[in-house]
Coordinates of C-alpha atoms and ligand atoms in Angstrom, one line a residue:
X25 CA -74.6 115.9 -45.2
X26 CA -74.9 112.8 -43.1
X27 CA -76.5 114.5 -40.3
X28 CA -78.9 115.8 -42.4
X29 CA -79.7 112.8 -43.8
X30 CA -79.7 111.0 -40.2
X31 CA -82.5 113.8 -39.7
X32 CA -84.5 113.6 -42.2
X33 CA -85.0 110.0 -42.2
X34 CA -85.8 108.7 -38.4
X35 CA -86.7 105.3 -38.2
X36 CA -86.7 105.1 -34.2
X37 CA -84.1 102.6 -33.6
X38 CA -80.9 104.2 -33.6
X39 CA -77.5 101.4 -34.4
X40 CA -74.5 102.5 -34.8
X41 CA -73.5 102.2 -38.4
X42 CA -70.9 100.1 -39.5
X43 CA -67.7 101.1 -40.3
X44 CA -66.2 98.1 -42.4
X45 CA -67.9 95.5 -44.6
X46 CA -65.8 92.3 -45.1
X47 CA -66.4 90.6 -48.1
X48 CA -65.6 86.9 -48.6
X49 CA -66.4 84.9 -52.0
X50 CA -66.8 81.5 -50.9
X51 CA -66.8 77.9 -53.0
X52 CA -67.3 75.0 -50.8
X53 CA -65.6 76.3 -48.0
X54 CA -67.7 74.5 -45.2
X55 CA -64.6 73.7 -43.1
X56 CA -63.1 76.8 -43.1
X57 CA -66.1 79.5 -42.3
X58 CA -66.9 78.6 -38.7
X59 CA -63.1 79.4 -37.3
X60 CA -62.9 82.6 -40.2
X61 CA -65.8 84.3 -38.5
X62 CA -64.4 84.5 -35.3
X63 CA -60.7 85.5 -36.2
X64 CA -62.3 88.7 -38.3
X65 CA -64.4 89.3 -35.4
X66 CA -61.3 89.5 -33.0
X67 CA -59.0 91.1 -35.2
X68 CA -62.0 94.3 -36.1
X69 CA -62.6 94.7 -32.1
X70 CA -63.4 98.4 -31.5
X71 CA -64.9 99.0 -34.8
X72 CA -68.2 98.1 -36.4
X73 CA -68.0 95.5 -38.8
X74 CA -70.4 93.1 -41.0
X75 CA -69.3 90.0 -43.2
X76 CA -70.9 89.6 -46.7
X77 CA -70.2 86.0 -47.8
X78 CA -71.3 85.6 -51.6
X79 CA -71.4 82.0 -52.9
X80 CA -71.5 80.6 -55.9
X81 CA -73.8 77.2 -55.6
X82 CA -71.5 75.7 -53.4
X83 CA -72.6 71.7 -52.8
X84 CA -71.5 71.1 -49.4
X85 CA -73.6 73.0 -47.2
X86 CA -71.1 76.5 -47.0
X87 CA -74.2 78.7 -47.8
X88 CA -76.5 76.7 -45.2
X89 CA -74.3 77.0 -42.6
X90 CA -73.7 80.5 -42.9
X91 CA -77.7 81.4 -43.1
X92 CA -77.4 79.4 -39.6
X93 CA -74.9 81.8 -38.0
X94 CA -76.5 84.7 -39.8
X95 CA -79.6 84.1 -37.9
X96 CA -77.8 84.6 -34.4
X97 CA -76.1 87.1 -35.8
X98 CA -77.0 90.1 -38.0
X99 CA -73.5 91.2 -39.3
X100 CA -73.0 88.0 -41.1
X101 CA -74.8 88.7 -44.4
X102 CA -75.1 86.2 -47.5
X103 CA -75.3 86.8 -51.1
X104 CA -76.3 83.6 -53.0
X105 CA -75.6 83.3 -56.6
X106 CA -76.6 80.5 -59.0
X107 CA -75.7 79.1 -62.2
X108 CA -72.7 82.1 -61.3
X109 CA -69.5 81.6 -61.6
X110 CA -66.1 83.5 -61.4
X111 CA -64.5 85.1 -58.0
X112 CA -63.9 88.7 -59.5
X113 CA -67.8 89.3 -60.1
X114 CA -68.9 87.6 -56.5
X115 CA -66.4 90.5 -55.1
X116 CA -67.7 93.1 -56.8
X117 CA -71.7 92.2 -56.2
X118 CA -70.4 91.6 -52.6
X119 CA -69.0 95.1 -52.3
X120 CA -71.6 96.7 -53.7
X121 CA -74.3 95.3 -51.9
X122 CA -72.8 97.7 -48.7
X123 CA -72.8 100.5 -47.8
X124 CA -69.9 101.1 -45.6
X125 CA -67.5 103.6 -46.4
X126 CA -64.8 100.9 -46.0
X127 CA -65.5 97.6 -47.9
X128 CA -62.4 94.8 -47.6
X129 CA -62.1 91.6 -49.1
X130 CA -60.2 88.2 -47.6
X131 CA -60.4 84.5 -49.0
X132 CA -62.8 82.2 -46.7
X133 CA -60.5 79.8 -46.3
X134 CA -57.9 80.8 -44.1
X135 CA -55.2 81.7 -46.3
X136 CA -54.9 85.5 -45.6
X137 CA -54.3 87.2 -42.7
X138 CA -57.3 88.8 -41.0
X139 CA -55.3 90.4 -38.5
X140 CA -54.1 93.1 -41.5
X141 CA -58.1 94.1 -42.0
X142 CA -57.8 97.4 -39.1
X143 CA -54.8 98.3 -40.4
X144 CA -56.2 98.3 -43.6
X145 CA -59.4 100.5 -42.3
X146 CA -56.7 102.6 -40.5
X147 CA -54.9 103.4 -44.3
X148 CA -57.9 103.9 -45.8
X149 CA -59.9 106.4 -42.8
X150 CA -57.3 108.1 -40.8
X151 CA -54.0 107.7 -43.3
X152 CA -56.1 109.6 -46.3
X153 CA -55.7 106.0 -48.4
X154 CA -57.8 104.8 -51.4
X155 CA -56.8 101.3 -51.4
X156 CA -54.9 99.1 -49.1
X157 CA -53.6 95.8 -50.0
X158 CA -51.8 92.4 -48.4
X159 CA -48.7 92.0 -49.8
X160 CA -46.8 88.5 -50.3
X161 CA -43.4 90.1 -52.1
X162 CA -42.5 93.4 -49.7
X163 CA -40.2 92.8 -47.0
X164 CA -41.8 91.1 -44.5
X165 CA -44.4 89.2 -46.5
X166 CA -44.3 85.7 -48.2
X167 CA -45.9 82.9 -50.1
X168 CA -45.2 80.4 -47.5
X169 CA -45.1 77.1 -48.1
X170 CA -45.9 77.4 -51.9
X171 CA -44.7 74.4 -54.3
X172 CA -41.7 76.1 -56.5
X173 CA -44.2 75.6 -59.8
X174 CA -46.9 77.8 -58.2
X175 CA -44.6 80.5 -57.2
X176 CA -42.9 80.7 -60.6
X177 CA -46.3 80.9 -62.1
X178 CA -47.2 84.0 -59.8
X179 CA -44.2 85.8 -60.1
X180 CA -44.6 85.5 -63.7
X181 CA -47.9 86.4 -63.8
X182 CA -46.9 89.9 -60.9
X183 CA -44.1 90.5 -64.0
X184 CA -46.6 90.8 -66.9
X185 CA -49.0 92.7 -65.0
X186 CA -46.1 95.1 -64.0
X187 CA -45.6 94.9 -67.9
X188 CA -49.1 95.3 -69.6
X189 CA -50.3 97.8 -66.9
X190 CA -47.6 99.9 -66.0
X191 CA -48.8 98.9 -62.0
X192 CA -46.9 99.9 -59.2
X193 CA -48.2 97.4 -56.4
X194 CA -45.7 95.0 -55.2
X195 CA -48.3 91.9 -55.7
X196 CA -51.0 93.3 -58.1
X197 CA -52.7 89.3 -57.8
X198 CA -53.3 90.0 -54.3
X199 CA -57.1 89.0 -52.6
X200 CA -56.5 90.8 -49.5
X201 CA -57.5 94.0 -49.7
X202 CA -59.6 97.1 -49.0
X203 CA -61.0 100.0 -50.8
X204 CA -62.8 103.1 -50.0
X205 CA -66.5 102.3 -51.2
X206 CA -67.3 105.9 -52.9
X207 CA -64.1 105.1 -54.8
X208 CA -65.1 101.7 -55.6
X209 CA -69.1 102.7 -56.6
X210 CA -67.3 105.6 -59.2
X211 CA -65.1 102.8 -60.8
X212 CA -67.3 99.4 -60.7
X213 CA -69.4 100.5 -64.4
X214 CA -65.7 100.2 -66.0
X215 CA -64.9 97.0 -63.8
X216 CA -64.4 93.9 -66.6
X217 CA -65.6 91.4 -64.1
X218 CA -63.8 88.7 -65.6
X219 CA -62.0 86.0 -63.8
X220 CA -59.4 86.0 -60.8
X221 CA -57.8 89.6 -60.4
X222 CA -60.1 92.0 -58.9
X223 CA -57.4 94.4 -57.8
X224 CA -55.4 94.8 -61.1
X225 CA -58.7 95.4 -62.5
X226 CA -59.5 98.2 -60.0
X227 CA -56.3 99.9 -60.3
X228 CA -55.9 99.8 -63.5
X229 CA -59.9 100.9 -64.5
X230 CA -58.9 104.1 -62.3
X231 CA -58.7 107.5 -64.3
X232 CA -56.3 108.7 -61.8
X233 CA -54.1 106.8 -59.9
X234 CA -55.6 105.8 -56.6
X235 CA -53.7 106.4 -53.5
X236 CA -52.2 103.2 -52.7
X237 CA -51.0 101.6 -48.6
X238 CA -49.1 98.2 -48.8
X239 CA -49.1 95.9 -46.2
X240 CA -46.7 92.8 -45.7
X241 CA -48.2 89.0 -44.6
X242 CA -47.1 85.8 -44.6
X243 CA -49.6 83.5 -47.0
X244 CA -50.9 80.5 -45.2
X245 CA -51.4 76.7 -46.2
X246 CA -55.1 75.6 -46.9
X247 CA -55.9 73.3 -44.1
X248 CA -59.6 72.1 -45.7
X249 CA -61.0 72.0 -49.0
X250 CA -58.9 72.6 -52.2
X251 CA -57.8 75.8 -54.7
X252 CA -60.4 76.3 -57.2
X253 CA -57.7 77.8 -59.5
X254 CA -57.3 76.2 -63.0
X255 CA -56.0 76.7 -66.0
X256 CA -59.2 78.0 -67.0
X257 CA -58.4 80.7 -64.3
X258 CA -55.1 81.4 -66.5
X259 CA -57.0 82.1 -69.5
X260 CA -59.4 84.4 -67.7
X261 CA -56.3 86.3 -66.3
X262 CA -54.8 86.8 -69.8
X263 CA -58.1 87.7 -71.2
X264 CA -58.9 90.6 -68.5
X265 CA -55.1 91.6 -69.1
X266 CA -55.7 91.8 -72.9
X267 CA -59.2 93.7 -72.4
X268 CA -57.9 96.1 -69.8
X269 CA -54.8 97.2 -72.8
X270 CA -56.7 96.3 -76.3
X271 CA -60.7 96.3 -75.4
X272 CA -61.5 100.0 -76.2
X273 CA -60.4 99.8 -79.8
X274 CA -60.9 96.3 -80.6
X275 CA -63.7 94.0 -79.1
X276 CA -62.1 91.2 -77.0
X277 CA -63.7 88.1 -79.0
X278 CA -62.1 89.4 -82.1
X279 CA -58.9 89.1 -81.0
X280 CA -59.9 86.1 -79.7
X281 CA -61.2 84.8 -83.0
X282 CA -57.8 85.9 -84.4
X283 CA -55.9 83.4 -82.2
X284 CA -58.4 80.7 -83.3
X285 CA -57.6 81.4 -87.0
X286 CA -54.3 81.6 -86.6
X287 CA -54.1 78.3 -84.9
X288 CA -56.5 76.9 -87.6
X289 CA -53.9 78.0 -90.4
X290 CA -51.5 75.8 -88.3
X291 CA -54.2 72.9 -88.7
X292 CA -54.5 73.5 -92.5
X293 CA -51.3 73.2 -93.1
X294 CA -49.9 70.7 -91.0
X295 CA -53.1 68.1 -92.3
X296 CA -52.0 69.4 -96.2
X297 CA -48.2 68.0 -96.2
X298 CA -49.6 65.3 -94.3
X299 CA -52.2 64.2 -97.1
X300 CA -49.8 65.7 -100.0
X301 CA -46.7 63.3 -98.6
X302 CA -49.1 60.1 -98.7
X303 CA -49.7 61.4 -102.3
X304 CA -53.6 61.6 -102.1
X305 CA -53.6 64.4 -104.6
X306 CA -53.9 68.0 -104.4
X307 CA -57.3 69.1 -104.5
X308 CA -58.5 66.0 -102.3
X309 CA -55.8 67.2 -99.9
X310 CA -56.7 70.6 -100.0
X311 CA -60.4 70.1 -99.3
X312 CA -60.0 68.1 -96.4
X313 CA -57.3 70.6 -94.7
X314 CA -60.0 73.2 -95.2
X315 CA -62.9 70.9 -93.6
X316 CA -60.7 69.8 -91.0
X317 CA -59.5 73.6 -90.4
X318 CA -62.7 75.1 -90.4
X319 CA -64.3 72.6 -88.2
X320 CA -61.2 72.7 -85.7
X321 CA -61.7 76.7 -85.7
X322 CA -65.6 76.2 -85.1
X323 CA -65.1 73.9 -82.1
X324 CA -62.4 76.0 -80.6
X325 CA -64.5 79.3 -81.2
X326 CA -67.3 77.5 -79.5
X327 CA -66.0 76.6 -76.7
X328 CA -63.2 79.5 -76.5
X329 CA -64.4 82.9 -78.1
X330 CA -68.1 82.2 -77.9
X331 CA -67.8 80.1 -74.6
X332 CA -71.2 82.4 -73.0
X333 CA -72.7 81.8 -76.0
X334 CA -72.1 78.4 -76.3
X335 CA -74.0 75.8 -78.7
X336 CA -74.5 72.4 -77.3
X337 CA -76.3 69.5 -78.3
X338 CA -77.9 69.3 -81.8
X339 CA -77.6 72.6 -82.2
X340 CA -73.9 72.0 -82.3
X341 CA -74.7 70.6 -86.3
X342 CA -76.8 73.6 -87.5
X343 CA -73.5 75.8 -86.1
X344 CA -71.4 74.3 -87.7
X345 CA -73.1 74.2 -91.0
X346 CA -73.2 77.8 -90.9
X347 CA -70.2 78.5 -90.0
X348 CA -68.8 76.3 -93.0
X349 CA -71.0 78.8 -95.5
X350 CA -69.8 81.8 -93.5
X351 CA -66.3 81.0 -94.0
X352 CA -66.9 79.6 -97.6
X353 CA -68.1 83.0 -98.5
X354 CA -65.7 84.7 -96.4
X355 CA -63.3 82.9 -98.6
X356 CA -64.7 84.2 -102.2
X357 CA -65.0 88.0 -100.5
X358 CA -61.0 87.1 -99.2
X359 CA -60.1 86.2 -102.8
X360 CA -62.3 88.9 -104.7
X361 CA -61.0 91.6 -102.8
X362 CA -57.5 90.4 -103.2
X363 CA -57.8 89.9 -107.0
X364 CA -58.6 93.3 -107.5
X365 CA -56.1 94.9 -105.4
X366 CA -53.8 92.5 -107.6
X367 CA -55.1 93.9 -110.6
X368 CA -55.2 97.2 -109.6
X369 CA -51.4 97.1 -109.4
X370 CA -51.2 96.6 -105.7
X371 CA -48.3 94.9 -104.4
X372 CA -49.1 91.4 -104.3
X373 CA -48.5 90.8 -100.3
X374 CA -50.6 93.8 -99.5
X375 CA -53.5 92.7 -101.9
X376 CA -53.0 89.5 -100.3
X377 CA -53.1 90.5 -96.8
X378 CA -56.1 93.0 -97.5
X379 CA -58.4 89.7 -99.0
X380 CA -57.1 88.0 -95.6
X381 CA -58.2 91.0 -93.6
X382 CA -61.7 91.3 -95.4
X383 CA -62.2 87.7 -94.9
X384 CA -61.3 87.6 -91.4
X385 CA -63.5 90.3 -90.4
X386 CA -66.5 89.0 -92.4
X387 CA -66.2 86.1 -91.0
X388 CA -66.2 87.2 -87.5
X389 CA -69.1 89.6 -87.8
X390 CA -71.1 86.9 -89.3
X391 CA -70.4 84.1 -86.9
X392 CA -71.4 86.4 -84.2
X393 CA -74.6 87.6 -86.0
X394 CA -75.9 84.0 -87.3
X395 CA -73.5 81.4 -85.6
X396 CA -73.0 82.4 -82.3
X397 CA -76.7 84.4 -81.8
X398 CA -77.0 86.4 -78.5
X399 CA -79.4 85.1 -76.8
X400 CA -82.0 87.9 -75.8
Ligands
LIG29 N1 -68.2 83.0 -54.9 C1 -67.1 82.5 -55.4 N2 -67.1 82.2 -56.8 N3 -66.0 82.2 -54.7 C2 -64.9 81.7 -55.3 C3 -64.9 81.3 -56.6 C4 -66.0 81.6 -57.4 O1 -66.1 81.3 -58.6 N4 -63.6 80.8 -56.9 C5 -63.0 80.8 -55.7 N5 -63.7 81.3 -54.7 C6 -63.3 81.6 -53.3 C7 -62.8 80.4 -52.6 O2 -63.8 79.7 -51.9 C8 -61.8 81.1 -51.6 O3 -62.5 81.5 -50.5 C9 -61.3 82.3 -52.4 O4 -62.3 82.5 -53.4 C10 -60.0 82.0 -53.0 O5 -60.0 80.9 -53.8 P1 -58.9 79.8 -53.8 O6 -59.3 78.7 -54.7 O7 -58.5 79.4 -52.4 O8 -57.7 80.6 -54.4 P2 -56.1 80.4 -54.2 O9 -55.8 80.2 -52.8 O10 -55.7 79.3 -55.1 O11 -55.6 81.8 -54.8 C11 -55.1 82.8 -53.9 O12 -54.0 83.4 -54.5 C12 -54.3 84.2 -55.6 C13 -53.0 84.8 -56.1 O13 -52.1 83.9 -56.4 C14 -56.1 83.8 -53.6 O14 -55.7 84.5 -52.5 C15 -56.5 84.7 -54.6 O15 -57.4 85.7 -54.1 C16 -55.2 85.3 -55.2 O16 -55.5 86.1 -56.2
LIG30 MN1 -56.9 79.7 -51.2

């Protein structure tokens, strides 16, 4: 098949084609890119390799610099994103803009080992592997120097992968890795995209369990430049985790919105014994732990459930307003639909919880259709 197509299409210059394209998501990584080249280059001697950096709008000259090398230099390739964010998505646009039939990724700034990448493309070609991966908790690998905080975090966050996914790999969080890329192109239209963990999310998107090579290596301390992982990383990790186990049956932002209401009960009530134990009356009370409840939940939705929808600005007023008649009517459909179940000899926690239901899921459906528009 691939001498055929060799045949067919003759262009006149013959290069060899490459073996292994090395992808590395880059944010402001300036300091680190000029020694990472190099050490790739050494550690891949014998086979034919490229580099596709992807960057995200980095501000201190990471994508300039690499268009520099890249000009002496045709395996050093450049994908630049803006007003793009997230490290999962610049991996997978990175992988899929090659074509070799291995495609790795490593962090640009010096944290992984590069010298695991041909053992990796070993696995994968001769050893009948899938997937390889760097490992940080098999014998022989380590976190380094890591602050006792961090490594508690990522052990607890390895734990409730193993948990939610039912995952075999000793360090599903790991960013060293490398996948056959026919394996990869059959998965990537289920790929979430979201966030940190590329490799959960391949394994986990795979129908049938891919075949899997671990490799040991000692994690190394950032020299230049500093972690872009936040909290707002965390949340992205427990998002993808609740969309990879929940997302087929229920949509993602619902559950979401169900958090927010939840907390905004906690709200309500909390601000009513407050009001009720300065003895401001009951109705006065009442109405303000509903304002201040509904408002809390249409901040929090906006910046949380809706957050790539987001309304800013003036607009911020017209959402809100309409997200106060939402819920108002939300609240009569809550309490009709509860009243008749009442009547209709219903138990009176079910009828109860029914209205709550109703009410919950109007409101959601109508803050995403008239609140929270999608943009087209
Ligand atoms: N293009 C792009 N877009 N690159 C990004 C982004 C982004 O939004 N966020 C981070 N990067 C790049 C960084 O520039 C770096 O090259 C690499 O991705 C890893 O980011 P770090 O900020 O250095 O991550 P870390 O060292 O804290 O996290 C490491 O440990 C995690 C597991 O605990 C990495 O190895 C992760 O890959 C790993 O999952
Ligand atoms: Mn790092």
């Amino acid at each position: 098949m691939q001498q055929a197509l060799h045949r067919q299409f003759d262009f006149g210059v013959a290069l060899s084609p490459i073996d292994i394209c090395v992808v590395v998501p880059v944010l402001n990584e300036r300091d680190n890119i000029a020694e990472l080249i190099p050490r790739i280059g050494a550690a891949l001697i014998g086979v034919e390799w490229e580099i596709m950096f992807v960057d995200d709008g980095s501000t201190d000259g990471t994508p300039e610099l690499i268009s520099q090398i890249a000009v002496q230099d045709r395996r050093i390739r450049l994908i630049r994103r803006f007003n793009r964010r997230g490290l999962s998505s610049a991996v997978i646009e990175g992988m899929l803009a090659s074509t070799a039939p291995v495609v790795a990724v490593i962090d640009g700034d010096l944290q992984h080992d590069e010298s695991l990448l041909p053992h990796f493309y070993r696995a994968i070609m001769e050893g009948g592997h899938d997937i390889a991966t760097g490992t940080r908790y098999a014998e022989g690998g380590s976190t380094g120097d890591w602050t006792r905080s961090r490594l508690r975090i990522s052990q607890a966050a390895t734990r409730l992968a193993t948990f939610l996914t039912g995952s075999k790999m000793s360090d599903p969080m790991s960013g060293l890795f490398a996948i056959r890329h026919d394996r990869l192109v059959e998965l990537a239209p289920q790929l979430s995209g979201i966030g940190y963990k590329i490799l959960l999310d391949i394994m986990s998107s795979a129908p049938t369990p891919l075949k899997l090579s671990e490799h040991p290596y000692v994690f190394r301390a950032r020299q230049h430049g500093e972690s872009k992982l936040d909290s707002m990383v965390v949340l992205h990790y427990l998002e993808m985790l609740i969309e990879k186990r929940v997302g087929r049956w229920v949509p993602i932002k619902f559950i979401k919105f169900g958090i927010v209401g939840a907390l905004g009960l906690i709200v309500h009530m909390t601000i009513l014994s407050l009001l009720l134990k300065l003895n401001l009356g009951f109705g006065f009370a009442q109405v303000t732990a509903v304002f201040s409840a509904m408002t809390f939940n249409f901040l929090l939705n906006n910046s949380f459930t809706y957050r790539d929808r987001r309304l800013k600005g003036l607009r911020i007023f017209g959402g809100l307003l309409s997200f106060y008649i939402i819920c108002g009517l939300g609240a009569v459909a809550n309490v009709g639909v509860g009243e008749w179940l009442f009547e209709n000899s219903y138990r009176w926690w079910l009828a109860g919880l029914a209205g709550a239901a109703v009410g919950s899921v109007w409101n959601y459906a109508m803050g995403s259709i008239f609140t929270w528009r999608k943009a087209n």
